XYZ file of C-alpha atoms in Angstrom:
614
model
C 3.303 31.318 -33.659
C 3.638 33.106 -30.737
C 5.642 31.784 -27.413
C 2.042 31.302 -25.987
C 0.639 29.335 -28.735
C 3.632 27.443 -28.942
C 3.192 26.017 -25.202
C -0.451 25.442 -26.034
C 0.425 23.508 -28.884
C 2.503 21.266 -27.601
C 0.639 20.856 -24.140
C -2.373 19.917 -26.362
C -0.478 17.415 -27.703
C 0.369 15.514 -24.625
C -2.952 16.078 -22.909
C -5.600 16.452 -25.254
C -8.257 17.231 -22.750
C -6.482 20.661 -21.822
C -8.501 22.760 -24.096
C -11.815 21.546 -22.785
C -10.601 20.960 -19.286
C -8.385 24.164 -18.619
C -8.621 26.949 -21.440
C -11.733 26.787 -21.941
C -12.298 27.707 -18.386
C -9.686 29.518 -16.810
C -7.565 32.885 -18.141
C -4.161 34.077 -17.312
C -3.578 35.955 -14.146
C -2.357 39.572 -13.933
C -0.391 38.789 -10.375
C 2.072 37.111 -12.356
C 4.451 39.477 -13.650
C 7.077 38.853 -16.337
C 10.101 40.655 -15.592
C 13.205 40.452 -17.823
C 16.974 39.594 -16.796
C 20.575 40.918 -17.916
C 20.978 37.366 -18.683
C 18.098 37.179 -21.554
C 15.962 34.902 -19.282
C 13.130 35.765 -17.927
C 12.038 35.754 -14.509
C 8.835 36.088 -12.962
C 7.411 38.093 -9.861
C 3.957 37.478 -7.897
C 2.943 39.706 -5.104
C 5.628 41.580 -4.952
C 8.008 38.525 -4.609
C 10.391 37.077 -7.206
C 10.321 33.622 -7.874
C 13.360 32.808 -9.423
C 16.715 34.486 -9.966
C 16.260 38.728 -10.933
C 19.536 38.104 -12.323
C 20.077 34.320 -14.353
C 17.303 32.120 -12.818
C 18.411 29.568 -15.321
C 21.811 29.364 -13.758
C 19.870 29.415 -10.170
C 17.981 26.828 -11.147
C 20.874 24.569 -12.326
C 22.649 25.181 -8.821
C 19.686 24.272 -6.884
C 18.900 21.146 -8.506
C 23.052 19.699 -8.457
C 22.906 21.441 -5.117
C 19.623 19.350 -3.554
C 19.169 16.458 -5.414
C 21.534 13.672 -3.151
C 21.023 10.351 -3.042
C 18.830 7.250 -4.947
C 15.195 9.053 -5.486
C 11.912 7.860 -7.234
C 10.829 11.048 -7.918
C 10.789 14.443 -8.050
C 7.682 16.894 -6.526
C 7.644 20.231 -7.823
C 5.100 22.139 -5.613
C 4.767 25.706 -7.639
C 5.405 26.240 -11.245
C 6.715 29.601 -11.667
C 8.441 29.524 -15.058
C 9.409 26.145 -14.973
C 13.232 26.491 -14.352
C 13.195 24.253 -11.971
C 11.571 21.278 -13.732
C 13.867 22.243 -16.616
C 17.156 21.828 -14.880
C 16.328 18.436 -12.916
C 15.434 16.956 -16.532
C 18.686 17.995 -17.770
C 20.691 17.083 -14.953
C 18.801 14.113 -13.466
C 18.212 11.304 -15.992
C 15.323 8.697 -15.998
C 14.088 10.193 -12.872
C 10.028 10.997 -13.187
C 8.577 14.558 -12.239
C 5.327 15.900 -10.933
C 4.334 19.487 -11.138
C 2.064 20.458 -8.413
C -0.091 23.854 -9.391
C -3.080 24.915 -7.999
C -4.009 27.808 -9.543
C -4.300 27.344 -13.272
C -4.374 30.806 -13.904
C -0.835 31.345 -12.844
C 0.165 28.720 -14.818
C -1.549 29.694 -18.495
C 0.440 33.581 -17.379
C 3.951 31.230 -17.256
C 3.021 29.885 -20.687
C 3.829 33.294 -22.107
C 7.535 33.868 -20.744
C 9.549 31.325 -22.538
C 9.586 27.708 -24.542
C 8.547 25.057 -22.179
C 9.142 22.538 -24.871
C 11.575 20.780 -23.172
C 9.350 19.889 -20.165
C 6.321 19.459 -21.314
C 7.352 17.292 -24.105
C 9.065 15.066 -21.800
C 7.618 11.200 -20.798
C 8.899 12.081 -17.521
C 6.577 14.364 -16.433
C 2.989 14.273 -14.870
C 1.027 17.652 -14.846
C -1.206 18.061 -11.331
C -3.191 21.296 -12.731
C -5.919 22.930 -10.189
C -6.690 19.239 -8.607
C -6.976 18.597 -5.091
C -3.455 17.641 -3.129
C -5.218 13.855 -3.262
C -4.870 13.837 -6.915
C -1.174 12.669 -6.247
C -2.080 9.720 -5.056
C -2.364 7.400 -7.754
C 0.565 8.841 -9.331
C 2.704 7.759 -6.028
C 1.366 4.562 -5.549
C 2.830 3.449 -9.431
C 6.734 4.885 -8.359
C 8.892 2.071 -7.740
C 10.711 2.087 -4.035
C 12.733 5.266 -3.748
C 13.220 8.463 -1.906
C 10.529 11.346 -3.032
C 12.197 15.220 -3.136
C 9.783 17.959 -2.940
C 11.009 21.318 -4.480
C 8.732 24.049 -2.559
C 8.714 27.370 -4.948
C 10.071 29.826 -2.949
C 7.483 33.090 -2.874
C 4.895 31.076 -4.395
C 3.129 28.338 -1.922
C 2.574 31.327 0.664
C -0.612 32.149 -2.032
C -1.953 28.584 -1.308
C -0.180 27.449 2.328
C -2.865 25.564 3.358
C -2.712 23.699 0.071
C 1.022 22.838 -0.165
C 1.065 21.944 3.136
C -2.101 19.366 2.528
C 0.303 17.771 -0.306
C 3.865 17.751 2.148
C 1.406 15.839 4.717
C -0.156 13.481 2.137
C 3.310 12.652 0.894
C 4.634 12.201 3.966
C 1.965 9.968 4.770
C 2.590 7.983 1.539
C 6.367 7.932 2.399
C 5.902 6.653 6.204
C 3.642 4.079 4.924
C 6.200 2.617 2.308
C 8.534 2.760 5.549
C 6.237 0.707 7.464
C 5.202 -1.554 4.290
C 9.475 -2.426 4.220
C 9.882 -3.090 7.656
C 7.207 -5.149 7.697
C 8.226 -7.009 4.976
C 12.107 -7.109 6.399
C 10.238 -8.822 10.083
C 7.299 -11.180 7.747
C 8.700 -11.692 4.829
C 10.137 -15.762 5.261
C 6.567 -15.952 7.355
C 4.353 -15.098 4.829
C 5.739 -17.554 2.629
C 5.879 -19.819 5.137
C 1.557 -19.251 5.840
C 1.240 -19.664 2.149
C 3.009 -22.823 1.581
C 0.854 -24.341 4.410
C -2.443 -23.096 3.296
C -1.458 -24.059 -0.177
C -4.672 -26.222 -0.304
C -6.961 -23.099 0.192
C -6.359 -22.148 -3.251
C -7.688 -25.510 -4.734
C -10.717 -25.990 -1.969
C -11.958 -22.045 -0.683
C -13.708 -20.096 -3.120
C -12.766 -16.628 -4.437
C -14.321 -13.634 -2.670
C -15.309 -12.602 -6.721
C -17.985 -14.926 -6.800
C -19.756 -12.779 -3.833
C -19.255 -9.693 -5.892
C -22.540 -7.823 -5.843
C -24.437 -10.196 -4.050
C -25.134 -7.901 -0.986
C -25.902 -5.475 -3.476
C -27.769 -1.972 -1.439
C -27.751 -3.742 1.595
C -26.780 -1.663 4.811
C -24.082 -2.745 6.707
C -21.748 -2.144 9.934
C -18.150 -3.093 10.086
C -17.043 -3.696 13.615
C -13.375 -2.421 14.430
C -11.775 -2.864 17.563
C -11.495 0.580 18.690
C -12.870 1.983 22.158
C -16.328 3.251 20.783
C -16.878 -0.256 19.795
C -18.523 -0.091 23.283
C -20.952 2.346 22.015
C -22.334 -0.095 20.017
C -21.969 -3.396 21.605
C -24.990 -3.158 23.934
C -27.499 -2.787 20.780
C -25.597 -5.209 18.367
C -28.720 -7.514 18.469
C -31.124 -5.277 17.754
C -29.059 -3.451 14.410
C -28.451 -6.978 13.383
C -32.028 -7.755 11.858
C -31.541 -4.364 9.941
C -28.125 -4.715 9.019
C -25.430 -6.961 7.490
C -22.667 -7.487 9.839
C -18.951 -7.815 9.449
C -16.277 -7.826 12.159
C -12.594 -7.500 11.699
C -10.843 -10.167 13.887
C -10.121 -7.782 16.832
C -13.921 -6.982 17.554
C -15.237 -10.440 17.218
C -15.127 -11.819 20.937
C -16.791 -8.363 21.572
C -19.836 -9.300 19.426
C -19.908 -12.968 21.036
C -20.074 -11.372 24.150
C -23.697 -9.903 23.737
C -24.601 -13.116 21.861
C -24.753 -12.098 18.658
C -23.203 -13.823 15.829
C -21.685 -11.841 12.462
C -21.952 -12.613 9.139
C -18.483 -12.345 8.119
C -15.344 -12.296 10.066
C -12.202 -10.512 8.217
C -8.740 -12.471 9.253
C -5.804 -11.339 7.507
C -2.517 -11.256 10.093
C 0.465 -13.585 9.725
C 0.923 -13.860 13.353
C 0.586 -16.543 15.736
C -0.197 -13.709 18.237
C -3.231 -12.139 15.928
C -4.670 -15.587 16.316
C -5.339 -15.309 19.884
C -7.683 -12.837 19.692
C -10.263 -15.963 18.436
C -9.504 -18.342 21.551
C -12.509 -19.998 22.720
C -14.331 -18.562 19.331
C -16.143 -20.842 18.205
C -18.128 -18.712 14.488
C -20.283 -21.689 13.031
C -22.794 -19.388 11.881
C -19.954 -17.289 10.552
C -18.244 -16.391 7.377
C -14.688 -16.586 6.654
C -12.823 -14.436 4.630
C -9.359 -14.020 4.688
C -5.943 -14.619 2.684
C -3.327 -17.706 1.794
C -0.874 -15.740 4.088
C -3.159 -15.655 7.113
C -1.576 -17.662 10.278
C -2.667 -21.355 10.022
C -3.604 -21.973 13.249
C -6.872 -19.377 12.051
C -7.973 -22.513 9.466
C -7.463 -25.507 11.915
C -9.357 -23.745 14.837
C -12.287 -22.110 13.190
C -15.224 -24.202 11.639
C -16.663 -22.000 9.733
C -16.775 -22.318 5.509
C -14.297 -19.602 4.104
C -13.709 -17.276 1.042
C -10.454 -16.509 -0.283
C -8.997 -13.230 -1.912
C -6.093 -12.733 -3.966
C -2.532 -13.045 -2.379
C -0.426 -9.729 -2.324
C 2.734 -11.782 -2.421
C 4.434 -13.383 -6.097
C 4.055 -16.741 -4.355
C 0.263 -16.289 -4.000
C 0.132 -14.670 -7.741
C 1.865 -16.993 -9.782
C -0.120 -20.437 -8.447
C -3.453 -17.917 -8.480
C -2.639 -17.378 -12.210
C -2.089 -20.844 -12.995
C -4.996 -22.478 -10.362
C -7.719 -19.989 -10.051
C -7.938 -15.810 -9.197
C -9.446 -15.056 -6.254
C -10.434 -11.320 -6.750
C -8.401 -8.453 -5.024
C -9.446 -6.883 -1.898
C -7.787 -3.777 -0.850
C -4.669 -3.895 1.826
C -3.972 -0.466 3.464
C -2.128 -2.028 6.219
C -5.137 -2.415 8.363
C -7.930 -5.193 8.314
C -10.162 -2.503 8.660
C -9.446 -1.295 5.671
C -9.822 -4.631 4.122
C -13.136 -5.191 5.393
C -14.545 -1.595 4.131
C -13.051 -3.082 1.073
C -15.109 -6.047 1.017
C -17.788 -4.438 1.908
C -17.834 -2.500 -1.691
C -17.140 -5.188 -3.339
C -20.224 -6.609 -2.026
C -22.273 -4.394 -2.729
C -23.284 -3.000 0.691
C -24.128 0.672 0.864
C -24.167 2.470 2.880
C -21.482 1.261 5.133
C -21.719 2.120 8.690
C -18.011 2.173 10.788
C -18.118 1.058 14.952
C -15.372 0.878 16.407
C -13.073 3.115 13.993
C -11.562 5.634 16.301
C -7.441 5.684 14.456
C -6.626 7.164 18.027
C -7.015 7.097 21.855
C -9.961 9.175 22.783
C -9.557 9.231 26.592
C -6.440 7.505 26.233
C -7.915 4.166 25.578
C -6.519 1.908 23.062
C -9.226 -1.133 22.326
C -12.658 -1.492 23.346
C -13.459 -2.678 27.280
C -12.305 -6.849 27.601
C -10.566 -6.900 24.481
C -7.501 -9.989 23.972
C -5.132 -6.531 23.621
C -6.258 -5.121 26.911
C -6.037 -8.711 28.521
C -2.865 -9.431 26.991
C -1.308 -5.792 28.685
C -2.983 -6.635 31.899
C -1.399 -10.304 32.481
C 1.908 -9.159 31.645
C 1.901 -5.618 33.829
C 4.520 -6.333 36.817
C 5.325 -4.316 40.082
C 8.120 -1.886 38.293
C 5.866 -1.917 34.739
C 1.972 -1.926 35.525
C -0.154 -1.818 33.102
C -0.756 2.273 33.046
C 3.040 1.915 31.850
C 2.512 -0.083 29.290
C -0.367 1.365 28.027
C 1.190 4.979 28.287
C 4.112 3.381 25.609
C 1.471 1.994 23.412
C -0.018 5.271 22.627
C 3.063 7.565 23.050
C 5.581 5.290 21.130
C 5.121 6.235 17.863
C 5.164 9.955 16.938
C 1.928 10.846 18.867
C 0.342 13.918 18.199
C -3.827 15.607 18.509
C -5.988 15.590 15.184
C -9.404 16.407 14.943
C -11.861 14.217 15.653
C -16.164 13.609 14.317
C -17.077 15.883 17.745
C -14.868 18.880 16.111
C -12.603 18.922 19.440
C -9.040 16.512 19.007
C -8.060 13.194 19.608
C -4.688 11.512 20.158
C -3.346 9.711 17.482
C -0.432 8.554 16.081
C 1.904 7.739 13.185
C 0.615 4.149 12.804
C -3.013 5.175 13.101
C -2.819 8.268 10.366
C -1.666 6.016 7.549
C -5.140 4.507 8.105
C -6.517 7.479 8.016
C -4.394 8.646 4.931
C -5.623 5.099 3.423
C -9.346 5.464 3.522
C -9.193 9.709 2.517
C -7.593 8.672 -0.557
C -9.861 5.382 -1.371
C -13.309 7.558 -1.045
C -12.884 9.322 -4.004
C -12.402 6.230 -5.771
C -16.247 5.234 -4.944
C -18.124 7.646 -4.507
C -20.998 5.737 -5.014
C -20.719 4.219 -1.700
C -21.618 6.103 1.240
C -19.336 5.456 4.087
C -20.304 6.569 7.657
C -18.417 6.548 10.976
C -20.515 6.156 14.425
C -17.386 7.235 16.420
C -18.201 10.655 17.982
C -14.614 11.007 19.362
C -12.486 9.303 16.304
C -10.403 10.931 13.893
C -11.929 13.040 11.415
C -11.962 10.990 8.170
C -12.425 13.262 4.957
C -15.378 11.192 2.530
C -16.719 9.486 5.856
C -18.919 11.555 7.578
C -20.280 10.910 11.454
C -23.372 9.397 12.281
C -25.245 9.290 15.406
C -25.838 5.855 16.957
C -29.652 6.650 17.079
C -30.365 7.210 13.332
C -28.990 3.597 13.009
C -32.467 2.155 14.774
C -34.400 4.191 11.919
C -33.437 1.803 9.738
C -35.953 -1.520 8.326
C -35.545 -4.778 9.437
C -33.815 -6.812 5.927
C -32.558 -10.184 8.262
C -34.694 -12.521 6.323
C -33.095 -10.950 2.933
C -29.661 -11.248 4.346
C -30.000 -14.302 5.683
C -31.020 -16.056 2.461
C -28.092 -14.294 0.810
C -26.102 -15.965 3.441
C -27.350 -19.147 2.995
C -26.256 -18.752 -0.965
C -23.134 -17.904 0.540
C -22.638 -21.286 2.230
C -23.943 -23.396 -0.248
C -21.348 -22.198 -2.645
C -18.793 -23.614 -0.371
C -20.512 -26.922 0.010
C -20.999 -27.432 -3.759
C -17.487 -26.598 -4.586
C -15.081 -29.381 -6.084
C -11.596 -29.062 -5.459
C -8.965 -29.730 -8.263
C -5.565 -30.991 -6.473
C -4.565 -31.960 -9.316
C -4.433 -28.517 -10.953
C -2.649 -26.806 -8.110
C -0.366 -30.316 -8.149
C 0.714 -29.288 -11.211
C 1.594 -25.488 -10.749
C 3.368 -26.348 -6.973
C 5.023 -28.857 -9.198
C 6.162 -25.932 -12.219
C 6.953 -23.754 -9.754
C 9.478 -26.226 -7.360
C 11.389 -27.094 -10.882
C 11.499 -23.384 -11.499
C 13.069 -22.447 -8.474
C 15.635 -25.072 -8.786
C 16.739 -23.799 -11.984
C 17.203 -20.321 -10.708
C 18.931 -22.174 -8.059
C 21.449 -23.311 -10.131
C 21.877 -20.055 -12.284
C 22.444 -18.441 -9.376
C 25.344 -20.658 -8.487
C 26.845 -20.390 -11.718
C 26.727 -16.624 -10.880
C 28.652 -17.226 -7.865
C 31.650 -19.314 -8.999
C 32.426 -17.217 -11.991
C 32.220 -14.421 -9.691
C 34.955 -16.154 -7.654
C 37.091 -16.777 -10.847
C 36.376 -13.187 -11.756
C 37.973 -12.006 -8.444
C 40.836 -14.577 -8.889
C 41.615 -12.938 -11.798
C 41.030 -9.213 -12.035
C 44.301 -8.248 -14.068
C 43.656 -10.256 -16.780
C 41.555 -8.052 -19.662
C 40.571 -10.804 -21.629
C 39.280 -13.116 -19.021
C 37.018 -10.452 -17.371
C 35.753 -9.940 -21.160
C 34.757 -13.261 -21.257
C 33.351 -13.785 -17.789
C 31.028 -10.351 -17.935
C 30.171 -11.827 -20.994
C 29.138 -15.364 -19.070
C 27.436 -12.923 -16.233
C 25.465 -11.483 -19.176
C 24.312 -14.698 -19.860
C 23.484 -16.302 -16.412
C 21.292 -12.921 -15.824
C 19.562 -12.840 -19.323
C 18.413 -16.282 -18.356
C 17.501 -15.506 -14.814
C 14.926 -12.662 -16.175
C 13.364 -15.316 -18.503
C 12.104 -17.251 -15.879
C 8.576 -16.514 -14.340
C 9.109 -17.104 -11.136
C 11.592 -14.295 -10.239
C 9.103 -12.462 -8.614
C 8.604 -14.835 -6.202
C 12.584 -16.036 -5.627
C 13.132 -12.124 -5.983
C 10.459 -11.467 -3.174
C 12.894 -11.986 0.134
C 15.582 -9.975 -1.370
C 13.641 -6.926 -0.865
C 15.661 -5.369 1.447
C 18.946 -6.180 0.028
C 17.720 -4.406 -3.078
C 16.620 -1.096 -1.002
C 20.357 -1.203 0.580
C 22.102 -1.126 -2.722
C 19.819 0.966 -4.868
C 19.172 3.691 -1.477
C 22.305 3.651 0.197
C 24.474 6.749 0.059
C 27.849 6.737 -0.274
C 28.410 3.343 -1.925
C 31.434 2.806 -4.037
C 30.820 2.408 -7.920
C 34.582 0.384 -7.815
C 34.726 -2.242 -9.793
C 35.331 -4.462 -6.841
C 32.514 -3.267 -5.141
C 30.208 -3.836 -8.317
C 31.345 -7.695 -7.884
C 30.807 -7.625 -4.454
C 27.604 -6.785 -4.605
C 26.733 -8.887 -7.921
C 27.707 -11.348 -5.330
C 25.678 -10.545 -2.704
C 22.464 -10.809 -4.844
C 23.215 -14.113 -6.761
C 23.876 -15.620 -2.975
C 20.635 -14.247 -1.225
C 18.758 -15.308 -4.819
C 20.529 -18.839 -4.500
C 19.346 -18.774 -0.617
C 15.946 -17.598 -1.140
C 15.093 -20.400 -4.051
C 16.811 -23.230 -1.929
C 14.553 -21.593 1.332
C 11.012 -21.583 -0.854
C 11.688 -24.804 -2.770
C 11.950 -27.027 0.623
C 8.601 -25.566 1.869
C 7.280 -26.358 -1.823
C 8.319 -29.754 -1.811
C 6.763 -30.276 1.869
C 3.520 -29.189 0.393
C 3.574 -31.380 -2.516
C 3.239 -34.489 -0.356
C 0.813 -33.117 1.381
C -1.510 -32.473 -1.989
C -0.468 -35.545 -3.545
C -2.130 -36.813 -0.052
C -5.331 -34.376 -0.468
C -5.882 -35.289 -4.393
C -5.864 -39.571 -3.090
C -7.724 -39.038 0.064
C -9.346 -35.528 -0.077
C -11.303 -36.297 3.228
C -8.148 -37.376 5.565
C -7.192 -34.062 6.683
């Protein structure tokens, strides 16, 4: 068997589909030359340009890898095949570590497979193949990686071939990294909030219905999701008109917009934790309006609005272990955005096609939120004499890595950081459903690949469908009416987990005092035997418990500082130190979440006797 076959062989044995997906259709490429080395290995030149080492690229590749790789990672991107030394020495040197290899051009890669045995890498668990697949490809891939640094290994000589390419994947993995960034800090600033929503809305889970149950039942109906953004204005003026052809949903932003011309939505998206986001619904009164929204949402949202509501499924361990135990509510997507969690729900729905307003992710004409909006207010009544509100406004939009993308009118529009995750979000969701057709009426927002622009006047084309959407709507109430909560049922999983958390509790302070002992004594060999051995123990019975996750939850970024942090000591002092630090936070957070749990429980012991006192 030849060095060629042998590759084959073995690839066909990880991916089965290669023969029909790749061989069958693609043959090896004469720009790759295979050029041999005093050291026995071969090397490889394309275009004139070597790719590895003319001399020992094995040895090259060895020195790169111990020479680059610094630090806590999640994963390695190899962007370029070549021969595969690369890939070769970071499994070697770097254990447990996953790999992607990032190529293009298939051809190049079936010439590699006749250099050398590639058993090693292609054999391995660790690696994912990306073969002649667009940069997006990645996607799902990242999104499985637990938290971690991402390397990308650039083959020198050969991403020139396909720039534009490799520098598509850099940007979509940057994208993917700055929105982890954000997703941490967030959690660091909301984490003891969120639970803190939850607990309150605890009730929601036994009285609001799922948002499965209206999976479907919109099913080909048009529809326009109304964002905040300045060409919201576009739209405003003919809201009434497009809403006896279309279903209408607002995110909370745009919804004192829509009341202004008089027109009432059919659902209204709330998802925020913050007091702040609620104030965007003062003096909103949405009786003919749908709710949907999330256990984590602010509470002030569910006292002030009278309006039935719909529940989906919490993001948080909290939300997922009484969801599991009470009722699911159905997922709906969360790319950072309630925009993107009302195009979500829109799918879900079944509405197609889906028309955007109000979706600029920038500042065409260096406007941030449609004319009267509570943002623009809010800047406006705090501008002063040394900070007016062009001050303000100029920091909104320049704070945050601002920079020109193109926009639906093929000219540019400023953007941002923030606003590009967004944009990152929904290019990497359209794939995914390609069934519905998405459409954005923003003439100057930012270029969305899978959403294509849409004139304002090919909207009025459109039938009139208000009598079908209204009846659907009408469904959609009743099913909120007929619904029976059972307080008892969520009673009993508050209940399970409250005694859970006071068991980890107490694990946790075991942990702690033989810690102390352990420190007390640290030259005696036989007692640290013994009190690793406890350790050993307390943890083993800490992982047994379900509700981990959620005590685990607020120790998120205590985890990211030990696993991420360069430079920390592996002493064995330091070891204990830090053993310490997590049984105290876990002891903290189960002591923080139990209180709030125990709050609640007298409030739904309250509910299941008198269900119509509060």
């Amino acid at each position: 068997m030849s060095i060629y076959e042998n590759n084959l062989h073995t690839l066909e044995s990880v991916y089965p589909r290669i023969k029909s997906e790749i061989l069958e259709k693609y043959t090896s490429s004469d720009e790759l030359k295979i050029v041999s080395t005093p050291s026995g290995y071969p090397t490889a030149r394309f275009r004139g340009v070597y790719l590895h080492s003319k001399h020992n690229p094995k040895v090259e590749a060895d020195r790169l890898i111990e020479r680059e790789i610094k630090g806590n990672i999640s994963c390695c991107i190899f962007a370029g095949f070549g021969l595969g030394y690369q890939v070769e020495s970071f499994l070697e040197i770097i254990n447990d570590i996953p790999v992607i290899i990032v190529e293009p051009d298939t051809s190049l890669f079936l010439k590699a497979l006749e250099a050398r045995n590639m058993d090693p890498i292609f054999s391995s668990s660790r690696v994912s193949l990306l073969l002649g697949v667009e940069p997006e490809a990645i996607y799902p891939i990242l999104s499985a990686l637990p938290e971690g640094g991402i390397k990308i290994f650039s083959l020198r000589g050969r991403v020139g071939k396909d720039q534009n390419y490799f520098f598509k994947l850099e940007k979509l993995v940057s994208s993917f990294i700055a929105k982890r960034e954000i997703n941490s800090n967030t959690l660091k600033k909301f984490g003891r909030l969120w639970v803190r929503n939850l607990v309150q809305n605890l009730n929601l889970l036994a009285e609001a219905p799922g948002i499965s149950s209206l999976e479907g039942l919109f099913k080909g109906i048009p529809a326009i999701i109304l964002a905040a953004g300045p060409s919201l204005d576009l739209i405003l003026p003919y809201l009434e008109i497009l809403r006896d052809k279309f279903l209408l949903i607002s995110v909370d932003t745009a919804y004192r917009g829509c009341l202004s011309q008089g027109v009432n939505v059919d659902f209204l998206l709330v998802v925020d934790p913050q007091f702040w986001n609620t104030r965007h619904l003062d003096r909103c009164n949405p009786e003919e309006t749908i709710l949907i929204s999330e256990t984590s949402t602010h509470p002030r949202i569910f006292r002030m609005l009278n309006t039935p509501a719909y529940i989906c499924s919490s993001l948080f361990p909290l939300g997922r272990y009484l969801e599991k135990r009470v009722e699911k509510k159905g997922k709906l997507g969360a790319g950072g955005s309630v925009s993107t969690s009302a195009w979500d729900f829109a799918r879900i729905i079944g509405a197609n096609p889906i028309f955007f307003a109000g979706l600029d992710l920038g500042y065409p004409q260096k406007q941030t939120h449609y004319r009267g909006s509570f943002f623009e207010e809010l800047l406006l009544s705090v501008s002063k004499k040394n900070r007016p509100f062009e001050t303000a406004l100029f920091s909104y939009i320049h704070d945050a890595d601002s920079e020109y993308v193109e926009n639906n009118s093929e000219s540019r529009t400023l953007s941002d950081k923030r606003l590009l995750i967004y944009k990152w979000w929904f290019e990497t969701q359209m794939p995914l459903y390609p069934e519905t057709q998405t459409y954005n009426l923003a003439p100057l927002g930012v270029k969305i690949k899978g959403i294509s622009y849409k004139n304002l006047s090919e909207l009025f084309g459109y039938p009139e469908c208000r009598n079908v959407i209204d009846k659907k709507i009408e469904e959609v109430r009743r099913m909120t009416l007929v619904r029976k909560p059972d307080y008892e049922k969520l009673h009993k999983a508050v209940l399970s987990l409250n005694n859970e958390l006071i068991e980890l509790k107490k694990m946790a302070q075991e942990g702690l005092e033989e810690i102390r002992k352990l420190k007390s004594n640290l030259k005696n060999e036989v007692f640290i035997r013994q009190s690793l051995i406890k350790l050993d123990s307390i943890d083993r019975k800490i992982l047994k418990i379900s509700s981990r996750d959620v005590a685990g939850f607020l120790l998120q970024e205590l985890f990211n500082k030990i696993l991420y942090y360069e430079g920390t000591s592996d002493s064995y002092y330091n070891v204990l130190e830090t053993t310490e630090q997590i049984y105290r936070h876990l002891r903290s957070s189960c002591l923080y979440q139990s209180e709030l749990l125990m709050n609640a429980l007298n409030r739904l012991k309250l509910l299941s006797k008198y269900p119509d006192s509060l």
